[in-house]
Every structure is written in C-alpha cells, then in structure tokens.
XYZ file of C-alpha atoms in Angstrom:
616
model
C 16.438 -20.560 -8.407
C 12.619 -21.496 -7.112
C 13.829 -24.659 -5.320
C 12.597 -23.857 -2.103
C 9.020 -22.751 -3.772
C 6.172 -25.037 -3.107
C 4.285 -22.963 -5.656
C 4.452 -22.261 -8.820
C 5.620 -18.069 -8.431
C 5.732 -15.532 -11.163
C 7.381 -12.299 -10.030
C 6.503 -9.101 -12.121
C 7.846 -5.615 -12.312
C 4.888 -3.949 -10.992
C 1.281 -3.940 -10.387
C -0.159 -3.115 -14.111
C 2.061 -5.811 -15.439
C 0.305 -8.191 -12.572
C -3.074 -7.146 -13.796
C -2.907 -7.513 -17.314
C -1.001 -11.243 -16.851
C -4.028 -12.551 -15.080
C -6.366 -10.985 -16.848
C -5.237 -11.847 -20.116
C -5.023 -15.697 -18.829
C -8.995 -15.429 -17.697
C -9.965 -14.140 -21.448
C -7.864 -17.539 -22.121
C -9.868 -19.848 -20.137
C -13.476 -18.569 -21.303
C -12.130 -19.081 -25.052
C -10.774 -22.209 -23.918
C -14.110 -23.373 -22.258
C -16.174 -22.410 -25.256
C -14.046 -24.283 -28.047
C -14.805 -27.441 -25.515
C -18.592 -26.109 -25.638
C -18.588 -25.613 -22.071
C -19.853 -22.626 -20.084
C -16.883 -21.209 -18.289
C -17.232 -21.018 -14.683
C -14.961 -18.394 -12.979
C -14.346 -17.801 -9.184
C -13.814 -14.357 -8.256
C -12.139 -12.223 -5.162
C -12.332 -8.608 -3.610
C -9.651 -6.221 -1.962
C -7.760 -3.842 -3.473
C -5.289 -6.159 -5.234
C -7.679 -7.697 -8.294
C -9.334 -3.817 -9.438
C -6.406 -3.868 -11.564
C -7.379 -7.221 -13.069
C -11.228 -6.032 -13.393
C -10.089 -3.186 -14.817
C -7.931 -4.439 -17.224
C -11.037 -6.997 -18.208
C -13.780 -4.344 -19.022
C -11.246 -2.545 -21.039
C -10.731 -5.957 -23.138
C -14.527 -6.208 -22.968
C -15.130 -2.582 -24.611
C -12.024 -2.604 -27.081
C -10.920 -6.649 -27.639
C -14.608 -7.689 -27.834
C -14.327 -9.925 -24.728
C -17.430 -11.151 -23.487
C -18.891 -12.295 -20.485
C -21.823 -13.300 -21.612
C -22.532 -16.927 -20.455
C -19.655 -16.623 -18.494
C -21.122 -18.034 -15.063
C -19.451 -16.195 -11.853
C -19.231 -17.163 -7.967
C -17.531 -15.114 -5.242
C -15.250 -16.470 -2.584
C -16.945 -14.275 0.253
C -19.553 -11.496 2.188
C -19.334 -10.092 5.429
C -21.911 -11.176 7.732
C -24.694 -9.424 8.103
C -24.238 -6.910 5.495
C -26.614 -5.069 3.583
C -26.339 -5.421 -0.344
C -26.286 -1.975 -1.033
C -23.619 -0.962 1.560
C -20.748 0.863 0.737
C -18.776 -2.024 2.192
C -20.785 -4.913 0.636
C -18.894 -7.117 -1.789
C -21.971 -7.485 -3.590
C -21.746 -3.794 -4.449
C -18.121 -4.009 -5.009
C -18.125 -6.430 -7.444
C -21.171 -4.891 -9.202
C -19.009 -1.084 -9.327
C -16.010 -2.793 -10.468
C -16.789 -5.112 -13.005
C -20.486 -6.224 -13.668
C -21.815 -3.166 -14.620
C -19.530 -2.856 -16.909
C -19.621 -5.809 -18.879
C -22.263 -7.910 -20.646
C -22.664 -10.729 -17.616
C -26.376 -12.197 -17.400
C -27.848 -11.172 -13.401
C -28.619 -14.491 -13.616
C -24.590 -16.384 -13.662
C -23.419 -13.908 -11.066
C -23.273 -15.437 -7.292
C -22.014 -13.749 -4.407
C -22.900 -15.225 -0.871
C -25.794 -13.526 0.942
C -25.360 -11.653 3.964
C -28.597 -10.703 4.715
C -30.419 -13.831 5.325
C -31.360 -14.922 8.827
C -28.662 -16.463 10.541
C -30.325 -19.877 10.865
C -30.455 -19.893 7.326
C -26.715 -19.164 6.779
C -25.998 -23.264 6.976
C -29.110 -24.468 4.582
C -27.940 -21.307 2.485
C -23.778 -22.286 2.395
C -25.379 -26.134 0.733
C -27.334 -24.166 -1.733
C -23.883 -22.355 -2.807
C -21.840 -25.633 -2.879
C -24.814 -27.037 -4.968
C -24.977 -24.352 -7.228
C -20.923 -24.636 -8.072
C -21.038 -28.321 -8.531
C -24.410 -27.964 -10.963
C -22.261 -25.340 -13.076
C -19.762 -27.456 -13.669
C -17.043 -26.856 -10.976
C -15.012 -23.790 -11.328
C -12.259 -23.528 -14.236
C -10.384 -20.791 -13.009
C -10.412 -19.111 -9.035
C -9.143 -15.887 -8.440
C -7.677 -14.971 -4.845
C -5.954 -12.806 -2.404
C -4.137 -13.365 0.534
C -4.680 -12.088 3.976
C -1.686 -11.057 6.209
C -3.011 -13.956 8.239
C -2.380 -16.290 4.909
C -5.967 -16.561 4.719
C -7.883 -17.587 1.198
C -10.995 -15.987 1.604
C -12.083 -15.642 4.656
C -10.396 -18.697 5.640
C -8.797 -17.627 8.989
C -6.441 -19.456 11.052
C -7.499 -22.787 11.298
C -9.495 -23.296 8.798
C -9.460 -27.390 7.762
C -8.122 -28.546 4.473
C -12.138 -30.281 4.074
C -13.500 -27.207 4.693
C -16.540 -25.898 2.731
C -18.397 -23.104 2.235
C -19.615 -21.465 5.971
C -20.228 -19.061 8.502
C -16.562 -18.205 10.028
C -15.432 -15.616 12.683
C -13.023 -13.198 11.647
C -9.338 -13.388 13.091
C -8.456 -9.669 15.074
C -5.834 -9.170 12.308
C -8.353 -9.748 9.635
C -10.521 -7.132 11.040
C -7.872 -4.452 12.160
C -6.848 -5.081 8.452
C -10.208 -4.258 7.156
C -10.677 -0.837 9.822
C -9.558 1.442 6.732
C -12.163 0.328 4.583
C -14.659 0.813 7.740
C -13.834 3.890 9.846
C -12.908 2.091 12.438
C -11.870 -1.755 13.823
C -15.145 -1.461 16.114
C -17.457 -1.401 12.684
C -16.123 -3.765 10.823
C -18.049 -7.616 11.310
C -17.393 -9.985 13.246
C -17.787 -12.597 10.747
C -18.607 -13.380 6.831
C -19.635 -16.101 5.029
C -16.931 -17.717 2.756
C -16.076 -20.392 0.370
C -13.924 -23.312 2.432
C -10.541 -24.256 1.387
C -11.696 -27.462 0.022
C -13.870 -25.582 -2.804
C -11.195 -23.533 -3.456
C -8.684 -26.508 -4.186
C -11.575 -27.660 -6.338
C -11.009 -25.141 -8.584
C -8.874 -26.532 -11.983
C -6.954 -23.613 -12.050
C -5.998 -20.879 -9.192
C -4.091 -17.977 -9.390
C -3.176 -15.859 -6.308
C -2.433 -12.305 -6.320
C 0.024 -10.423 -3.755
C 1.158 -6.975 -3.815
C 3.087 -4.736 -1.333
C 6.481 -4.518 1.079
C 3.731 -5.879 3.475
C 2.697 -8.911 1.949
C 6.436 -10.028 1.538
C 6.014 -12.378 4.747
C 3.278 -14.197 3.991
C 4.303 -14.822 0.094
C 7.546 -16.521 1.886
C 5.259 -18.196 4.497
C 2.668 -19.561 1.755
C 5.076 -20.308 -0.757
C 8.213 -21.901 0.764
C 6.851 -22.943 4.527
C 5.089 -26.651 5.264
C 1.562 -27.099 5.119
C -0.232 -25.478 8.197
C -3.300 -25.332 9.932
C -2.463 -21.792 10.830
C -2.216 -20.603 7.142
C -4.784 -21.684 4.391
C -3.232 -20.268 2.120
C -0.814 -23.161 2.258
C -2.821 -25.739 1.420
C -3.048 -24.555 -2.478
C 0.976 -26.375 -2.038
C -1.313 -29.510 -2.422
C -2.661 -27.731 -5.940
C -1.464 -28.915 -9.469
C -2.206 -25.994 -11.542
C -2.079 -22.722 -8.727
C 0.239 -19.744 -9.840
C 0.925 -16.810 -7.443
C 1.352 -13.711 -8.819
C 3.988 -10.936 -7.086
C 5.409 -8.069 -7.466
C 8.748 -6.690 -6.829
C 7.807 -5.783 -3.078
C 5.627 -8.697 -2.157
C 8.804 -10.729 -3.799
C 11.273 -9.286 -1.578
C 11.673 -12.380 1.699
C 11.834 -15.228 -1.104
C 15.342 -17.390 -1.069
C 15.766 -16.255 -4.644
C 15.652 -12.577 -3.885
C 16.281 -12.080 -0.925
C 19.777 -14.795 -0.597
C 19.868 -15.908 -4.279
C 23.576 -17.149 -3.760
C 21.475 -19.601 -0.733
C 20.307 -21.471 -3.610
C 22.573 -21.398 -7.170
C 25.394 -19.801 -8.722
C 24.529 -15.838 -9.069
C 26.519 -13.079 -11.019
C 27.837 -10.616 -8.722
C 27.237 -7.284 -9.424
C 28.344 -4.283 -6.793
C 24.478 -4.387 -5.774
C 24.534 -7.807 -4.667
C 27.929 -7.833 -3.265
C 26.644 -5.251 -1.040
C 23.898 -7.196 -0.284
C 25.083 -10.508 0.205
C 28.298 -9.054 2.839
C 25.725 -7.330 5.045
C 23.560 -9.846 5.252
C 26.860 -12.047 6.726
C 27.428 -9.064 8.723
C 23.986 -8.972 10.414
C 23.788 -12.895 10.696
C 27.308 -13.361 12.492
C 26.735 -10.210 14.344
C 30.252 -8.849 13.190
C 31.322 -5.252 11.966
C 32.059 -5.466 7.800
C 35.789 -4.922 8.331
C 36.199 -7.909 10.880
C 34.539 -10.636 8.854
C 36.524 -13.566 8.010
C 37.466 -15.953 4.911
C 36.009 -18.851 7.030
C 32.335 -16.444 7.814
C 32.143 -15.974 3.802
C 33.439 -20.095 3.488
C 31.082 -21.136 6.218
C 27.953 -19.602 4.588
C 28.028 -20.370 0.902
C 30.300 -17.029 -0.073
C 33.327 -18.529 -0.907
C 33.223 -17.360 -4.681
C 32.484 -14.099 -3.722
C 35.521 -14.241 -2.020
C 37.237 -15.577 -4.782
C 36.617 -12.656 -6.903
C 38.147 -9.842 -4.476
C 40.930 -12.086 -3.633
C 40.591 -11.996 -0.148
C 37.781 -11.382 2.703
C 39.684 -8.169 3.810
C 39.634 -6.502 0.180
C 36.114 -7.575 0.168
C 35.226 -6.186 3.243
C 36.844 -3.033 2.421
C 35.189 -2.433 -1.108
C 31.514 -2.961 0.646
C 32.294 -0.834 3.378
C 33.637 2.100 0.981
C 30.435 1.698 -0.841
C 28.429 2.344 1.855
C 29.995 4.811 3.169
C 29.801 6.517 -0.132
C 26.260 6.733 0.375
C 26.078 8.881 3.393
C 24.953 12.875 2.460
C 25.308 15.326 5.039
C 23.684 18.411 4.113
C 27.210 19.989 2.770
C 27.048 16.829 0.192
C 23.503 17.767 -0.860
C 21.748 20.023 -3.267
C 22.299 23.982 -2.814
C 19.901 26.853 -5.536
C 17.775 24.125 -7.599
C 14.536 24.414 -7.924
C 13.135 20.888 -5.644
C 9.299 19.555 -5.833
C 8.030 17.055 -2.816
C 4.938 15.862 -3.615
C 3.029 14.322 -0.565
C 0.509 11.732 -1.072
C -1.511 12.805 2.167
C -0.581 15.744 4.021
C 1.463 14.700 6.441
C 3.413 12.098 4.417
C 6.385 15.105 3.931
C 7.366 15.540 7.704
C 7.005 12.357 8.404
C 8.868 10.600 5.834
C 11.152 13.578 4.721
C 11.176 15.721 7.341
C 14.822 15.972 8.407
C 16.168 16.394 4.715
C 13.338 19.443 3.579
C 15.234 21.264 6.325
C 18.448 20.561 5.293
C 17.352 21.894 2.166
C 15.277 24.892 3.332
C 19.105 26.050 5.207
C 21.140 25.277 1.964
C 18.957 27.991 -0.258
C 16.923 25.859 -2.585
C 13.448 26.764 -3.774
C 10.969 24.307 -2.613
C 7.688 23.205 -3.573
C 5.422 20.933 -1.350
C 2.798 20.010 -3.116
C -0.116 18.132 -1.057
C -1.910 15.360 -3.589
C -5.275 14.668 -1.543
C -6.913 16.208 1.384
C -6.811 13.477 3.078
C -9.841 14.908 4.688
C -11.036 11.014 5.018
C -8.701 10.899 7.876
C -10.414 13.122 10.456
C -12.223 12.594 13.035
C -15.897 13.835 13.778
C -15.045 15.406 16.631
C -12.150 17.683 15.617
C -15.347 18.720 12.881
C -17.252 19.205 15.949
C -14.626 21.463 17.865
C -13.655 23.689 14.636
C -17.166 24.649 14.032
C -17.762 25.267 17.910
C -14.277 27.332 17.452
C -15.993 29.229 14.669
C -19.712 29.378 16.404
C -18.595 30.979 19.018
C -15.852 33.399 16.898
C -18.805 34.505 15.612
C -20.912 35.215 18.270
C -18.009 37.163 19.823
C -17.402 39.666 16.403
C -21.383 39.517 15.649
C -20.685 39.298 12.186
C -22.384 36.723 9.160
C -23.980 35.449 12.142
C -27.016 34.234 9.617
C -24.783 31.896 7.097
C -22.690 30.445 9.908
C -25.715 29.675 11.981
C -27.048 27.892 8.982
C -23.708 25.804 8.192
C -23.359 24.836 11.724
C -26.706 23.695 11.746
C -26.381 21.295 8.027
C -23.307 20.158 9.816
C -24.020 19.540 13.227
C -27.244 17.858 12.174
C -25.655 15.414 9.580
C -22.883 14.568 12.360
C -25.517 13.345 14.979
C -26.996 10.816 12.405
C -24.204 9.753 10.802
C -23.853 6.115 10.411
C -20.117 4.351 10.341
C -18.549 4.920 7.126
C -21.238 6.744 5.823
C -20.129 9.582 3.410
C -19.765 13.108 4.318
C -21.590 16.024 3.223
C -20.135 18.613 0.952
C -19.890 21.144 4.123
C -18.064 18.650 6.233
C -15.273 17.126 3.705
C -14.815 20.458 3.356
C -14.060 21.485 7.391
C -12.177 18.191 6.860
C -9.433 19.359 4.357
C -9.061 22.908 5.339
C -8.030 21.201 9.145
C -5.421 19.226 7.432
C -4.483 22.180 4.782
C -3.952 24.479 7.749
C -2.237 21.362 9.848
C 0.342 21.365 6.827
C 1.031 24.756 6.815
C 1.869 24.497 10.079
C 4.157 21.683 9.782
C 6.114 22.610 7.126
C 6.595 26.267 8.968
C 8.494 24.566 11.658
C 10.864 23.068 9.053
C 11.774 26.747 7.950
C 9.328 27.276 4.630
C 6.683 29.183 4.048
C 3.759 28.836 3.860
C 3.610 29.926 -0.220
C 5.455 27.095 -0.643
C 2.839 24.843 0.286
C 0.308 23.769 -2.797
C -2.916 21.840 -2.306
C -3.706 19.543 -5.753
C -6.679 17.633 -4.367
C -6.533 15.457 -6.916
C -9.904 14.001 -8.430
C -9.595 10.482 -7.983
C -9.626 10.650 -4.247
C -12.558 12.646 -3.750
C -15.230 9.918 -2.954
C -15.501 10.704 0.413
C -14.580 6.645 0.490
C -11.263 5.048 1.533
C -12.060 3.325 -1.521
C -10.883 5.389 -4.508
C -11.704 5.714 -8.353
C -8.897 5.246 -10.675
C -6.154 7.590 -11.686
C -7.485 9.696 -14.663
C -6.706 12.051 -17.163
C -7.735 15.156 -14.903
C -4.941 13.656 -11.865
C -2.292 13.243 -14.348
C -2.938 16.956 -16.321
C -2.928 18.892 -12.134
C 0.271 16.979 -11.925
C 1.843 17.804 -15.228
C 0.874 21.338 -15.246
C 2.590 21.711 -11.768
C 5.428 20.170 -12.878
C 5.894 22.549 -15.906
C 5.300 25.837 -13.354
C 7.889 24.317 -11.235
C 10.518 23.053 -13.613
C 12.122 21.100 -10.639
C 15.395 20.008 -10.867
C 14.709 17.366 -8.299
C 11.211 15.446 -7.493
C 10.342 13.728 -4.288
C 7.730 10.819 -4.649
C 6.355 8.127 -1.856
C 7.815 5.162 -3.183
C 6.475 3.140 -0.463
C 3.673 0.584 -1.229
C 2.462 -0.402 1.804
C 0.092 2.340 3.318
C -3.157 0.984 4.161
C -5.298 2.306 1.191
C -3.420 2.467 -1.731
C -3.021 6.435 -1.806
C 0.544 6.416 -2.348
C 0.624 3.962 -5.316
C -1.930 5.700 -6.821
C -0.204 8.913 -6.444
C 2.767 7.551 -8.019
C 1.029 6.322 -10.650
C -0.151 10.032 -11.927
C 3.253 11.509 -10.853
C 4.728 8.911 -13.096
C 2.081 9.534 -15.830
C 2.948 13.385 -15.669
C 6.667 12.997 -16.203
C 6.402 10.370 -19.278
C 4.202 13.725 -20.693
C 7.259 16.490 -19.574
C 9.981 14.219 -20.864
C 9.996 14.945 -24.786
C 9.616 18.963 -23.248
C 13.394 18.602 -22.188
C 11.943 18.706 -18.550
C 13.535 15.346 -16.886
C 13.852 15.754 -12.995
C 16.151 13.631 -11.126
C 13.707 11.567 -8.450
C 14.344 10.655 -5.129
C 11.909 8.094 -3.494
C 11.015 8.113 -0.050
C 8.845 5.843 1.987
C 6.073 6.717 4.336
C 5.061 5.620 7.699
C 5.381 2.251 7.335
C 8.526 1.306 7.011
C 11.981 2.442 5.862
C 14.331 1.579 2.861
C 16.616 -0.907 3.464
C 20.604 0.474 4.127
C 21.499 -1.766 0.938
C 18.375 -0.527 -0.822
C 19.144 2.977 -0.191
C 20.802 5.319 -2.966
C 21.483 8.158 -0.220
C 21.526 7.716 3.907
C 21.069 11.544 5.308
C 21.998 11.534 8.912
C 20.050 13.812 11.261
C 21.373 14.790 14.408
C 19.184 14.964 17.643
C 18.020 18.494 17.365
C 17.064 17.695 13.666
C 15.404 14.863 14.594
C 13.819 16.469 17.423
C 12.514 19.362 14.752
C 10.956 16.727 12.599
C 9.389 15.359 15.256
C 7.559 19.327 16.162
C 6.281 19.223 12.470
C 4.725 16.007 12.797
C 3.018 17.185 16.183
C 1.651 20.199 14.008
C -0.785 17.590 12.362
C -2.845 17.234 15.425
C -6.109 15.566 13.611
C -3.035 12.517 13.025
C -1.696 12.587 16.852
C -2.677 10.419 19.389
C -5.511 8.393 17.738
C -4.683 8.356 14.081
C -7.965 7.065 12.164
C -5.434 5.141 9.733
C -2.956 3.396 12.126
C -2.590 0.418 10.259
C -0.961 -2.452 12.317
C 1.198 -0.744 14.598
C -0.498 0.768 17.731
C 2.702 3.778 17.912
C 1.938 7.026 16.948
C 3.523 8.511 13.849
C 5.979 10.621 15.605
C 7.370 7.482 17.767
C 7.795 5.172 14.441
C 9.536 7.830 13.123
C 11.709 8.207 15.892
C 12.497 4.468 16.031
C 12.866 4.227 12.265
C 15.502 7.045 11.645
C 17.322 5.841 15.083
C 16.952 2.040 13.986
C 18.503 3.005 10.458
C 21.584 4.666 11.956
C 22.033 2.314 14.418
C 22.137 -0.664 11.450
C 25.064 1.485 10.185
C 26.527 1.424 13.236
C 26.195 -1.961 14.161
C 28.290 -2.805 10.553
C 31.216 -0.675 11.639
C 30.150 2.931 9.990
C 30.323 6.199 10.981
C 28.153 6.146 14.289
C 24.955 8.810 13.855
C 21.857 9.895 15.859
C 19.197 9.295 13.013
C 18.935 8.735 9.409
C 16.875 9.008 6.664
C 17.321 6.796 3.466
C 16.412 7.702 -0.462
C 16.776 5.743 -3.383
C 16.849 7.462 -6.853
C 14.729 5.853 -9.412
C 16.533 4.112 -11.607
C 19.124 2.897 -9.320
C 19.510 -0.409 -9.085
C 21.554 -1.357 -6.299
C-alpha cells in the first residue's frame, strides 16, 4: 500500500498518539547514545505541532526518570532580528516548553541568535555549523513542515548544499505566521536557519504533520519528485527519515485517499461510496449513468464484480447517499441539544442553518461559548466601545469618576502598545464582553435566546497569547459540570483541525476529556461534529447532509454579520482573503452543488455532520 511513498510514513490515529511515538523514540536514541558512550546530540523544531512531543518528554523526565542531562541540543531556526525575550522568540519558546522543565545544562542548548548585527549573521551561521560538527553531528533531528514544504526556514528554493544562513521568508510563510504575530505586517522578514544540507546530516529525522491543511504538502513531500520548490523533498534522498501523520494530514495519500489505485482493498459500504464518487467526479458523470467500462477503465472492475453489475452498483451508492440527506422533518424534535463553540462565532458560522432548524422543531438548546476569543479584536473596536461608553456617561452624568479612570488605564496602554504585546486586564476584558454581546446577537437572529447562550472562558486560553497553555484539569471540570446541568441528548463539537491556532483541537480535547468522566454516570450524548471556517466535510465523509434553502441560508448569513469585530477585516483570516460570511456562502452552495453534480436531489445549500464514531 505505500508504493508511491518516497518516505518512510507512519499514519496515527491522532495527535497524542503522534507525540508520544516520537517522543518515546528520542528517550531511545539518548539511551542508545550513552550505551555507545557518546553524548547524544539532538536537533530540535518549533510550531505548534512538536508541544505535544515536549510535553510528553518532561512528563517522562519527572515520572520515567528521563534525563537530559548531557544531552547536547541545537535548533533548526530564529527569526531575524528578534529579541530573546520576545513573546515570539524561539529562544523563549523552547525555554517555556521544554528547558525549564528538564535537567538540560545552559551550556548544550543552541538556538541561532537573532540579535547580533547583521554583518555578523554570516561569521555567526560558521560558528553554528562548527559547533554541530564539534558535537558530534546530530543523532536524531526533529522537524515540521511549512505549507510551502519548507524544513526550517528553508523556503522555496532553498539548494540541496545549503547550510546554515540568513534567508528571506516566502509571503506564505509569513501570512502563515500572522496568528502568532497580530498581524502579517509584524511578523519578519527573514530568520536565520539551519540549510537543508545539515539537516540531511542528521542520522536520523523524523517529520511531524498534523491537520486537514497539511494533507497537500504530506502528498507533495512524500510521493512527488525531488524539487527545488519544496525542501522538504529532499529528506526522499534520506536513509533513516520517518514522517509522522495523522488521520487528517493523511487524507491526499494514494493509500487513503484511492487505496484500490494501488492493491487489492476490502470493500466495505464506506469505501464503495468512496471509490464510485470519486469515478463520478473524475469522468464528470451523474452516479446512475456510469458504466461497466468507467469502473473497467479505472481499476474498479472487482468492485463491480461484487454488485454484479455497474447499474446495481450505481444504484446501492446513490441510495446511500441519499439516505444521508435530513431535512428538518428528519431531525431531532424535544431533546435537550448542547453546541459548544470553540470561539464565539464558530456556531453561526459552521452550524448556523441547522441551530435554526432546531430552534423551529422545539428542542432546548444550549450554546455554550469555550473562549472569549477576545484575542481576536481589534484595538480600535476597544477604542470605539469605550468612546461609546465615555460619552454615555457624560450624557447620564453618572460614575463619571471610575469610568474616567478606566478610560484613561485603557486609552493610555492602547497608545503604547507594541505588536503582539499582551493586553491589560481592563482591555481583554472590553475584548470579550464585545464578542459575548456579538454572540448574543447572533444567535438571536437564529430564533434563541439569549439565556441560552453560556460563556465557559475556559482557563487554558486566557494568556492574552495566540499561543495557549495546555488543556487542564480546571477546562475539563467547566466542561463536565456543564454537561451534567445540561444532560444533552445530543452534543455539537468542532471537529475541524485546521483553524489557525489550535483552539478547536484543544477544545475538543477537554470536551472529549469531560465525556470519558460523564460516561460511567449513564450520561452518553450522541455527537455530531461540525467543521469551522475552513473547510467543509467531505459528501462521502459526511454522516448527515442538512439542506438549507435560500432564505435559511440567507438567515445564517445575518447571524454571522452580528459578529461585527469578525466582518470585514477578520484579525484571524488564515489563507483565504474572503470574509467568513462569503466562505460560508460558497461552502454550503459548493456542498449542494457536489450532490447535484452526482445526480441527487438538487438543493440551494447544505451543511454536512458526521457522528463520532461513524466510520464511513
């Protein structure tokens, strides 16, 4: 099944699984190092995707006695110039993640410099080759991959000889990074990185992906030719490099995506389904008018075979997908239904049309709000809400004193406040209640009430950072204690994984968490998983395919305008320059019109659901 992969690929369930696989194969490679008396010499990575694998070391360090103590340490990367003790420096990243919490010497940690004076940068780059080469070489290099397929910071063409440098940033790169910086305008224009020729120097590399949107690049690196344009192919060229996927970042390999493409497969009803409309969608035929020679012509003969002919075949996947469409007569009427939204505009958006449908068929509804998301407003809607309230006050001459004196703190921290720098107590809070009142709003035009709106602001996302601390004990017991008010019959959970700061798989994670807890209580919800702004289940993915009509979809679309700190200019676009409102639009019309296109029912819009646990 991995004949078209260039490298080796090991495809895991989920993201904890990921973490604890590499981790546990570093703890391997320092033992293995010091039974050959040798110092073991690990290369290390930022971004969001190794925490896990940090994580998962310091807890073997505190309860599996791993140590790191002559364990010698070198960093693939720094932005350039960057200030050590920046929120945004990877010198303080690695030091908050791991170092401080092991028993590593100051001494065997290196992390490139981006402070020194930029004609120092080159002398400085020799000094870190030097150092790498006088510890030995590295055993073991840890890495992530850019959406560009870059290995470090090794953008676009990058050279296979390449060696530690100065490098400019590709746009893509940067409008990545904007999250993490407020902004694409703060983030630098360059950073100082480890070539691809020191990274294939490494004896062992493993490379981590994780995501619906890394699922491109994993095919790209994994099964394309060696290009210029992508570093990350080069480690094709690498004896002993393992990349590490999930599930999602799995999705666009041959063996997933078109396993039949490449071996003999069992057929189950999931990938019949599969397998017919992706013949569909590559002949550009309706289900019911493919033919025996389509199925005989593109390796589907045996699926054929099993159905007797390409008509019954054609006719059992088309009755199973049709099965899966739930107008609002087919859905559930008096249960007791929990959403639970990541940010606070994550319900309209993703779910809009079907919490209607469910407001108008009597159920009792919960929408519980996770963070504040307060991270995601602007400074000037902060400006305009205290003017709002300045001058409300002025006009009713009443607590004129206190308000002066928190416009003041406020106004004052706002005119010196440098990118990314965190708020102040007085303006995270003007932050949430904007988006508390925003969701209110939204979920008004929908037909609930407001009481049916709750506001968790859960502990691990209040930083003030897009960075975020781990899920704890507190997250999981505010989620667990809602769930046992509630009793819901049925739960819906962002099951996307692809929004730009991890919110929604952390979320998940404490929703999940919760409802191991509830389980022995006899309190087992059914759960429906939507995804967010980013992108939409797949029709063959999807348990359940709600259609909306135009006026539904046209509603949705008023409760999304409700969160006016989002509209326009949303500080978290990610890499699609629409507003949420028009990706909606194009996702719920682009889902019905796939439908359509294989011979179905023709709608306006759709949303799509799968229930956990289905495994279509």
């Amino acid at each position: 099944m991995t004949t078209h992969e260039r490298i080796t690929t090991i495809v895991v369930d989920d993201h904890e699984d990921l973490s604890r696989r590499v981790a546990r194969r570093i703890a391997e490679v320092i033992a293995e190092r010091r039974a050959a008396g040798a110092r073991p010499v690990l290369g290390l990575a930022t971004g969001s995707t190794p925490i896990g694998v940090y994580r998962e070391l310091i807890r073997m360090h505190h309860e599996e006695g791993l140590s790191f103590r002559g364990v010698v340490t070198f960093n693939l990367d720094e932005y350039y110039p960057m200030p050590r003790e920046s929120i945004h420096a990877y010198h303080r990243f690695m030091h908050e993640h791991l170092f401080d919490h092991v028993d590593i010497e100051a001494e065997d940690v290196h992390i490139p410099d981006g402070t020194i004076p930029r004609e120092q940068v080159a002398a400085a780059a020799e000094r870190y080759e030097a150092a790498i080469a006088a510890a030995g070489g590295i055993d073991f290099q840890l890495l992530g991959i850019g959406k560009t397929g870059h290995i470090g910071f090794n953008e676009p063409g990058s050279g296979a000889a390449s060696r530690t440098r100065l490098i400019t940033l590709d746009p893509l790169t940067r409008r990545d990074a904007a999250a993490d910086f407020f902004g694409e305008e703060h983030v630098p224009r360059e950073a100082i990185t480890m070539g691809v020729a020191t990274i294939l120097a490494a004896r062992e590399i493993a490379i981590l992906a994780t995501g619906e949107h890394k699922a491109a690049i994993v095919r790209r690196a994994v099964e394309g030719e060696v290009d210029l344009e992508v570093a990350a192919t080069f480690l094709q060229r690498h004896p002993r490099t393992t990349f590490y996927v999930d599930d999602a970042a799995a999705a666009q390999l041959t063996r997933v995506a078109t396993p039949w493409l490449v071996d003999e497969v069992t057929w189950t009803p999931a990938l019949t389904v599969r397998a017919v409309v992706w013949l569909a969608q590559l002949t550009g035929r309706a289900i019911l008018k493919l033919t025996q020679r389509d199925y005989a012509e593109h390796k589907l003969s045996s699926l054929v075979a099993r159905h007797g002919s390409a008509g019954t075949l054609n006719g059992v996947v088309f009755n199973a997908l049709g099965a899966r469409i739930r107008g609002r007569s087919k859905l559930p009427t008096g249960k007791r239904i929990l959403c639970f939204s990541p940010h606070p505009d994550d319900d309209v958006i993703s779910m809009g049309g079907i919490l209607h449908k469910l407001t108008v068929n009597a159920n009792a509804i919960v929408v519980a709000y996770m963070t504040s998301g307060n991270i995601a407003v602007f400074d000037h809607d902060v400006r305009r809400y205290v003017d709002f309230l300045e001058r409300l006050e002025h006009d009713r001459g009443e607590g004129r004193r206190r308000m002066d004196a928190l416009v003041s703190r406020i106004r004052a921290f706002l005119a010196g406040k440098q990118p990314g720098e965190i708020d102040i107590p007085e303006v995270q809070d003007v932050k949430r209640i904007i988006r508390e009142s925003e969701a209110v709003s939204g979920i008004e035009t929908l037909g609930l009430s407001a009481s049916s709106a709750r506001f968790l602001n859960l502990p691990f996302y209040r930083t003030g950072q897009v960075r975020k601390a781990p899920i704890g004990p507190g997250d999981v017991a505010i989620v667990r204690n809602l769930l046992r008010e509630v009793r819901p019959d049925l739960v819906f959970v962002a099951g996307d994984l692809s929004d730009p700061h991890g919110t929604h798989r952390m979320c998940k994670e404490a929703i999940d968490a919760a409802l191991d807890e509830v389980r022995p209580e006899g309190l087992a919800p059914e759960v429906w998983l939507y995804r967010g702004a980013w992108q939409e289940w797949a029709v063959t993915d999807a348990t359940w395919l709600v259609p909306l009509s135009q006026d539904e979809l046209r509603l949705k679309i008023q409760a999304i305008f409700k969160h006016q700190s989002q509209k326009d200019s949303a500080p978290f676009p990610g890499h699609d320059d629409r507003e949420f409102w028009q990706r909606v639009e194009a996702r719920n019309t682009d889902t019905a019109a796939t439908l359509d296109r294989l011979g179905l029912a023709e709608y306006y819009a759709m949303e799509a659901y799968v229930v956990e646990g289905d495994r279509r």
